[in-house]
XYZ file of C-alpha atoms in Angstrom:
424
model
C 0.000 0.000 0.000
C 1.429 3.374 -1.026
C 1.701 6.253 1.433
C -0.356 8.380 -0.946
C -3.138 5.789 -0.678
C -3.075 6.100 3.126
C -3.447 9.854 2.664
C -6.467 9.248 0.434
C -8.006 6.786 2.877
C -7.876 8.819 6.088
C -7.246 12.352 7.311
C -3.611 12.860 8.310
C -2.809 15.890 10.499
C 0.903 15.931 9.720
C 3.767 13.719 8.520
C 7.247 13.384 9.982
C 9.995 11.556 8.119
C 9.655 10.113 4.639
C 6.897 11.664 2.504
C 7.108 8.900 -0.093
C 6.764 5.331 1.070
C 5.315 1.913 0.333
C 3.994 -0.510 2.950
C 3.800 -4.278 2.542
C 0.852 -4.455 4.950
C -0.813 -2.968 8.027
C -0.478 -4.198 11.615
C -1.775 -3.212 15.058
C 0.414 -5.701 16.959
C 4.115 -5.010 17.479
C 4.653 -8.625 18.502
C 3.730 -9.972 15.080
C 4.532 -7.017 12.821
C 6.631 -7.847 9.778
C 9.308 -5.877 8.003
C 7.909 -3.208 5.698
C 4.503 -2.909 7.366
C 2.631 0.145 8.647
C 1.984 0.065 12.410
C -1.207 1.630 13.785
C -0.949 2.540 17.480
C -4.404 1.864 18.894
C -5.242 3.171 22.356
C -7.780 1.551 24.661
C -8.696 1.419 28.338
C -6.126 -1.280 29.096
C -3.517 -0.814 26.377
C -1.692 1.864 24.439
C -0.016 1.000 21.160
C 2.075 4.192 21.337
C 4.281 2.396 23.882
C 5.252 -0.122 21.223
C 6.093 2.115 18.263
C 9.821 1.818 19.002
C 9.523 -1.973 19.056
C 7.722 -1.860 15.698
C 10.575 0.235 14.276
C 13.157 -2.255 15.585
C 11.283 -5.033 13.794
C 11.412 -3.208 10.481
C 8.142 -1.248 10.285
C 8.302 1.396 7.542
C 5.761 3.702 9.158
C 3.375 4.286 12.050
C 0.059 6.045 12.564
C -0.172 7.724 15.973
C -2.350 10.254 17.792
C 0.077 11.256 20.575
C 3.397 13.138 20.271
C 6.387 10.802 20.293
C 10.127 11.330 20.641
C 11.694 8.971 18.123
C 14.823 8.631 16.027
C 13.545 6.419 13.200
C 15.477 5.712 9.977
C 15.093 8.209 7.144
C 12.861 5.757 5.276
C 10.296 5.770 8.126
C 7.019 7.711 7.923
C 5.354 8.915 11.140
C 1.739 9.910 10.481
C -0.286 11.869 13.039
C -4.084 11.548 13.191
C -6.775 12.552 15.683
C -8.078 8.995 16.133
C -6.002 5.913 15.294
C -9.016 3.595 15.554
C -10.870 5.627 12.933
C -7.752 5.572 10.747
C -7.693 1.770 10.961
C -11.324 1.583 9.803
C -10.771 4.187 7.076
C -7.855 2.233 5.598
C -9.830 -1.021 5.724
C -12.813 0.625 4.013
C -10.482 2.058 1.345
C -9.080 -1.392 0.586
C -12.615 -2.753 0.331
C -13.606 -0.034 -2.149
C -10.591 -0.932 -4.286
C -11.716 -4.572 -4.424
C -14.441 -5.797 -6.774
C -14.968 -9.186 -5.100
C -18.353 -10.176 -3.644
C -18.533 -9.925 0.135
C -21.207 -11.647 2.200
C -22.007 -9.660 5.352
C -23.694 -11.596 8.168
C -25.491 -10.469 11.322
C -28.346 -11.724 13.504
C -29.180 -12.593 17.101
C -28.097 -16.236 16.856
C -26.044 -18.381 14.529
C -23.821 -15.677 13.004
C -20.555 -17.536 13.500
C -21.985 -20.882 12.429
C -23.538 -19.413 9.269
C -20.260 -17.626 8.487
C -18.323 -20.856 8.858
C -20.920 -22.819 6.869
C -20.884 -20.402 3.925
C -17.090 -20.150 3.912
C -16.784 -23.950 4.082
C -19.270 -24.576 1.267
C -17.690 -21.935 -0.987
C -14.082 -22.918 -0.281
C -14.019 -25.822 -2.727
C -14.633 -23.430 -5.625
C -13.348 -20.052 -4.383
C -10.477 -18.612 -2.366
C -12.398 -17.334 0.644
C -11.517 -14.613 3.160
C -13.377 -14.740 6.499
C -13.101 -13.342 10.025
C -10.654 -15.176 12.229
C -12.503 -16.752 15.136
C -14.996 -14.316 16.603
C -13.379 -11.091 15.339
C -16.721 -9.505 14.495
C -16.405 -6.045 16.080
C -14.974 -2.846 14.569
C -11.346 -3.846 15.065
C -11.936 -7.458 14.015
C -13.773 -6.544 10.814
C -11.115 -3.950 10.001
C -8.362 -6.544 10.406
C -10.304 -8.953 8.197
C -10.494 -6.411 5.373
C -6.777 -5.654 5.747
C -6.172 -9.237 4.578
C -7.784 -8.559 1.195
C -5.351 -9.376 -1.613
C -5.593 -10.183 -5.347
C -5.847 -13.926 -4.620
C -9.082 -13.556 -2.597
C -12.230 -14.270 -4.618
C -14.999 -14.059 -1.989
C -15.277 -12.483 1.456
C -17.483 -13.823 4.259
C -17.660 -11.326 7.109
C -19.574 -11.659 10.377
C -20.727 -8.468 12.100
C -21.570 -8.401 15.802
C -23.184 -5.688 17.892
C -24.522 -4.786 21.304
C -25.137 -1.091 20.637
C -27.072 0.916 18.070
C -25.040 2.144 15.113
C -22.397 -0.585 15.163
C -23.870 -2.690 12.351
C -24.421 0.455 10.269
C -20.754 1.376 10.699
C -19.501 -2.120 9.875
C -21.824 -2.590 6.910
C -20.754 0.708 5.376
C -17.152 -0.407 5.812
C -17.501 -3.782 4.079
C -20.180 -2.774 1.519
C -21.642 -6.305 1.267
C -22.960 -7.543 -2.056
C -24.963 -10.144 -0.122
C -26.431 -9.357 3.282
C -27.596 -12.039 5.722
C -29.751 -11.598 8.830
C -29.923 -15.027 10.435
C -32.768 -14.194 12.830
C -34.059 -11.724 15.403
C -34.216 -12.837 19.015
C -33.968 -11.762 22.645
C -30.270 -10.892 22.768
C -28.468 -7.868 24.278
C -31.754 -6.445 25.589
C -29.752 -4.669 28.282
C -28.600 -2.329 25.513
C -31.414 -2.525 22.934
C -34.169 -2.410 25.624
C -36.774 -4.317 23.588
C -37.213 -6.706 20.674
C -38.053 -3.617 18.592
C -34.587 -2.319 19.336
C -33.054 -5.604 18.164
C -34.922 -5.335 14.833
C -33.646 -1.784 14.330
C -30.055 -2.701 15.165
C -29.879 -5.704 12.832
C -31.617 -3.937 9.938
C -28.808 -1.362 9.957
C -27.022 -3.874 7.706
C -29.131 -2.583 4.802
C -27.476 0.840 4.990
C -24.178 -0.533 3.673
C -25.609 -3.215 1.371
C -24.968 -2.424 -2.272
C -28.083 -1.307 -4.132
C -27.869 -4.134 -6.654
C -27.147 -6.627 -3.882
C -29.086 -9.479 -2.338
C -30.545 -9.709 1.175
C -31.135 -13.192 2.643
C -33.153 -13.349 5.868
C -35.235 -15.590 8.105
C -38.448 -15.729 6.072
C -40.461 -17.226 8.933
C -40.249 -13.858 10.706
C -42.986 -11.793 9.013
C -41.948 -8.597 10.811
C -38.352 -8.929 9.646
C -39.408 -9.723 6.090
C -41.834 -6.800 5.779
C -39.388 -4.288 7.233
C -36.582 -5.568 5.019
C -38.784 -5.180 1.932
C -39.697 -1.636 2.970
C -36.096 -0.537 3.439
C -34.200 -2.392 0.717
C -35.052 -1.962 -2.942
C -32.900 -4.848 -4.119
C -33.817 -8.523 -4.009
C -34.894 -9.994 -0.664
C -35.001 -13.761 -0.119
C -36.974 -14.900 2.912
C -35.826 -18.438 3.747
C -38.702 -20.427 5.244
C -37.650 -24.020 4.671
C -35.248 -25.981 6.856
C -32.345 -28.197 5.800
C -31.606 -31.072 8.154
C -28.262 -32.801 8.611
C -26.967 -35.635 10.767
C -24.910 -33.271 12.897
C -26.424 -30.660 15.224
C -26.464 -27.690 12.844
C -29.569 -25.539 13.223
C -31.728 -26.446 10.166
C -32.668 -22.796 9.560
C -29.018 -21.704 9.654
C -28.167 -24.445 7.182
C -31.030 -23.425 4.876
C -29.810 -19.803 4.887
C -26.253 -20.917 4.096
C -27.555 -23.101 1.251
C -29.603 -20.202 -0.172
C -26.554 -17.915 -0.220
C -24.208 -20.528 -1.697
C -26.722 -21.564 -4.352
C -26.692 -17.944 -5.553
C -22.910 -18.205 -5.671
C -23.172 -21.153 -8.059
C -22.823 -24.101 -5.690
C -25.044 -27.098 -6.464
C -27.364 -28.326 -3.679
C -26.279 -31.920 -4.124
C -22.660 -30.888 -3.744
C -23.535 -28.904 -0.622
C -25.334 -31.838 0.980
C -22.241 -34.002 0.480
C -19.860 -31.356 1.771
C -21.877 -30.652 4.900
C -21.341 -34.206 6.144
C -17.769 -33.334 7.111
C -18.412 -29.813 8.400
C -17.184 -29.098 11.924
C -18.988 -26.412 13.909
C -16.992 -23.579 15.521
C -15.748 -24.256 19.066
C -18.405 -24.412 21.798
C -21.306 -24.316 19.321
C -23.282 -27.572 19.621
C -20.070 -29.605 19.593
C -20.643 -33.220 20.556
C -18.052 -35.610 21.951
C -18.494 -39.064 23.419
C -16.652 -40.292 26.503
C -17.262 -43.819 27.830
C -20.645 -43.951 26.129
C -21.707 -40.527 27.481
C -22.551 -37.853 24.903
C -21.350 -34.360 25.928
C -22.783 -31.474 23.896
C -20.736 -28.301 24.361
C -22.829 -25.242 23.495
C -21.129 -23.037 26.058
C -20.093 -20.141 23.840
C -23.161 -18.008 24.570
C -26.856 -18.158 25.359
C -30.122 -16.300 24.914
C -33.751 -17.480 24.916
C -33.913 -18.385 21.208
C -30.619 -20.283 21.040
C -31.306 -22.056 24.337
C -34.775 -23.152 23.176
C -33.247 -24.600 20.006
C -30.531 -26.398 21.982
C -33.159 -27.972 24.257
C -35.071 -29.168 21.181
C -31.892 -30.839 19.930
C -31.272 -32.477 23.298
C -34.809 -33.879 23.225
C -33.938 -35.828 20.034
C -31.744 -38.192 22.058
C -32.899 -41.145 24.129
C -32.948 -41.038 27.892
C -31.318 -39.829 30.042
C -31.274 -36.246 28.785
C -29.488 -33.875 31.140
C -29.537 -30.095 30.701
C -26.930 -27.970 32.473
C -27.785 -24.318 32.002
C -26.143 -21.110 33.195
C -27.387 -17.541 33.325
C -28.435 -15.791 30.113
C -26.850 -12.354 30.518
C -27.577 -8.921 29.001
C -31.366 -9.437 28.897
C -32.209 -6.260 30.798
C -35.412 -5.774 32.773
C -37.119 -8.824 31.248
C -34.350 -11.167 32.347
C -36.074 -13.055 35.167
C -39.272 -13.581 33.177
C -37.391 -14.819 30.121
C -35.475 -17.314 32.245
C -38.705 -18.505 33.895
C -40.395 -19.083 30.522
C -37.506 -21.274 29.319
C -38.636 -23.643 32.060
C -41.765 -24.302 30.006
C -39.631 -25.558 27.092
C -37.671 -27.795 29.465
C -40.892 -29.312 30.835
C -42.506 -29.765 27.406
C -39.426 -31.521 25.980
C -39.402 -33.952 28.915
C -35.804 -33.340 29.951
C -34.840 -35.898 32.624
C -32.517 -33.777 34.765
C -32.249 -29.980 34.852
C -29.254 -28.413 36.566
C -29.045 -24.625 36.832
C -25.910 -22.649 37.640
C -26.203 -19.020 38.660
C -28.861 -16.835 40.263
C -30.775 -16.077 37.060
C -30.664 -19.658 35.780
C -32.394 -20.735 38.970
C -35.533 -19.130 37.508
C -35.432 -21.750 34.728
C -35.771 -24.442 37.357
C -38.659 -22.607 38.988
C -40.355 -22.258 35.606
C -39.828 -25.935 34.810
C -41.372 -26.893 38.149
C -44.303 -24.527 37.576
C -44.985 -26.023 34.134
C -44.951 -29.571 35.472
C -41.506 -30.989 34.754
C -41.437 -34.618 35.900
C -37.655 -35.008 36.080
C -35.179 -33.852 38.721
C -34.467 -30.135 39.188
C -31.204 -29.152 40.871
C -29.259 -25.937 41.399
C -25.568 -25.300 42.071
C -23.781 -22.036 42.721
C -20.566 -22.826 40.811
C -19.227 -24.718 37.815
C -16.960 -26.727 40.125
C -19.870 -28.009 42.235
C -21.781 -28.860 39.076
C -18.855 -30.806 37.618
C -18.363 -32.806 40.806
C -22.047 -33.781 40.888
C -22.206 -34.724 37.204
C -19.188 -37.003 37.540
C -21.060 -38.994 40.204
C -24.269 -39.532 38.186
C -23.329 -39.776 34.502
C -23.447 -43.224 32.932
C -23.301 -44.780 29.465
C -26.260 -43.785 27.326
C -26.664 -40.333 28.930
C -26.622 -37.143 26.881
C -25.632 -33.948 28.696
C -26.009 -30.497 27.114
C -24.059 -27.621 28.674
C -25.000 -24.027 27.775
C -24.758 -20.521 29.226
C -23.744 -16.978 28.442
C -20.083 -16.203 27.770
C -19.619 -14.676 31.199
C -20.650 -17.941 32.892
C -17.665 -19.857 31.438
C -19.665 -23.093 31.251
C -16.876 -24.676 29.184
C -15.129 -25.232 32.530
C -17.707 -27.952 33.218
C -17.100 -29.524 29.804
C -13.348 -29.508 30.373
C -13.686 -31.130 33.794
C -15.947 -33.871 32.439
C -13.642 -34.620 29.518
C -10.643 -34.862 31.846
C -12.338 -37.010 34.491
C -14.737 -39.384 32.737
């Protein structure tokens, strides 16, 4: 990337050092920066990249973007660029690289299933195309920016997940990536602490349309009539509302799989080919991952939880024979409706005839109370910690049991999974 392109991409206050330069890439991490790259010194609550500019220079960086005055003695070939906001500069450069690229990019958001749908689409397309996707769960402003920085002439398709817990974030990300295909997996009760109501969730997710190219395609959950009607009102391009489900032998949500199939079919992938490929697909970590130990099936869905994703997980657990054991932690960020939403999940537990319900956390205890209220016939237990839960499970689990473990990220329910896998 040429220095003059950086100047076109973002507003530079002043330049010290070389006024003509060429960068082999862009980095925000002095530990991994490579010779010839441009270092951007991000500043956050717990870190300050300005402290590592000298290290970046020692490792061969050809330039740095900073927002604070620095006393340096860089080589004459080094360019020091001052901006008001280094984070904005990072996004500006990423957006510039996207505008230079003509490849299709699939932008994905939704309350549940974003990461799985991203991985599904990337997996199904990868046999035919060179695919760029977010690494892991890098779906915020910095993560999406870093994803776009990896655009290069070899990339043929981008698959980019966009996450949010505040208004305006999806708008900002969508305008950065300018998707040619937009995907809204679903709308559910997630992040209500910030969005306040389900109406707020609709508004936040529909921000994707503001960056979607006018001649693009929008693929959404067609079972949600509110989502479909609002999408049609706001987007003049083609809208596909996916109503059917595609089932597989693994535990992929059938609606997520149907959405992935709809997108990939538009990208020229044959359905028969997709059905064959999906047999060897592996879900992202802690998303309905099943392992078997001594005849005991352990389903790890500990990455996160909200009412919609938990209801689906319980439905999947109910497909197995007895005994079916549900270990559930708090669903966080649900705002004022939190206790009621937990209580109502108890109805699903009772209806699906789960054999043993174990709750962990103060809020999750409401699930047990709801299950009891709605007539659950199985055992209902509560523990205050993951350690207590693990110790109890180890004493009762036997061959033929299926145990599903799920909770919000802050509950760290994977600790239970880890303990079971080590001990059983």
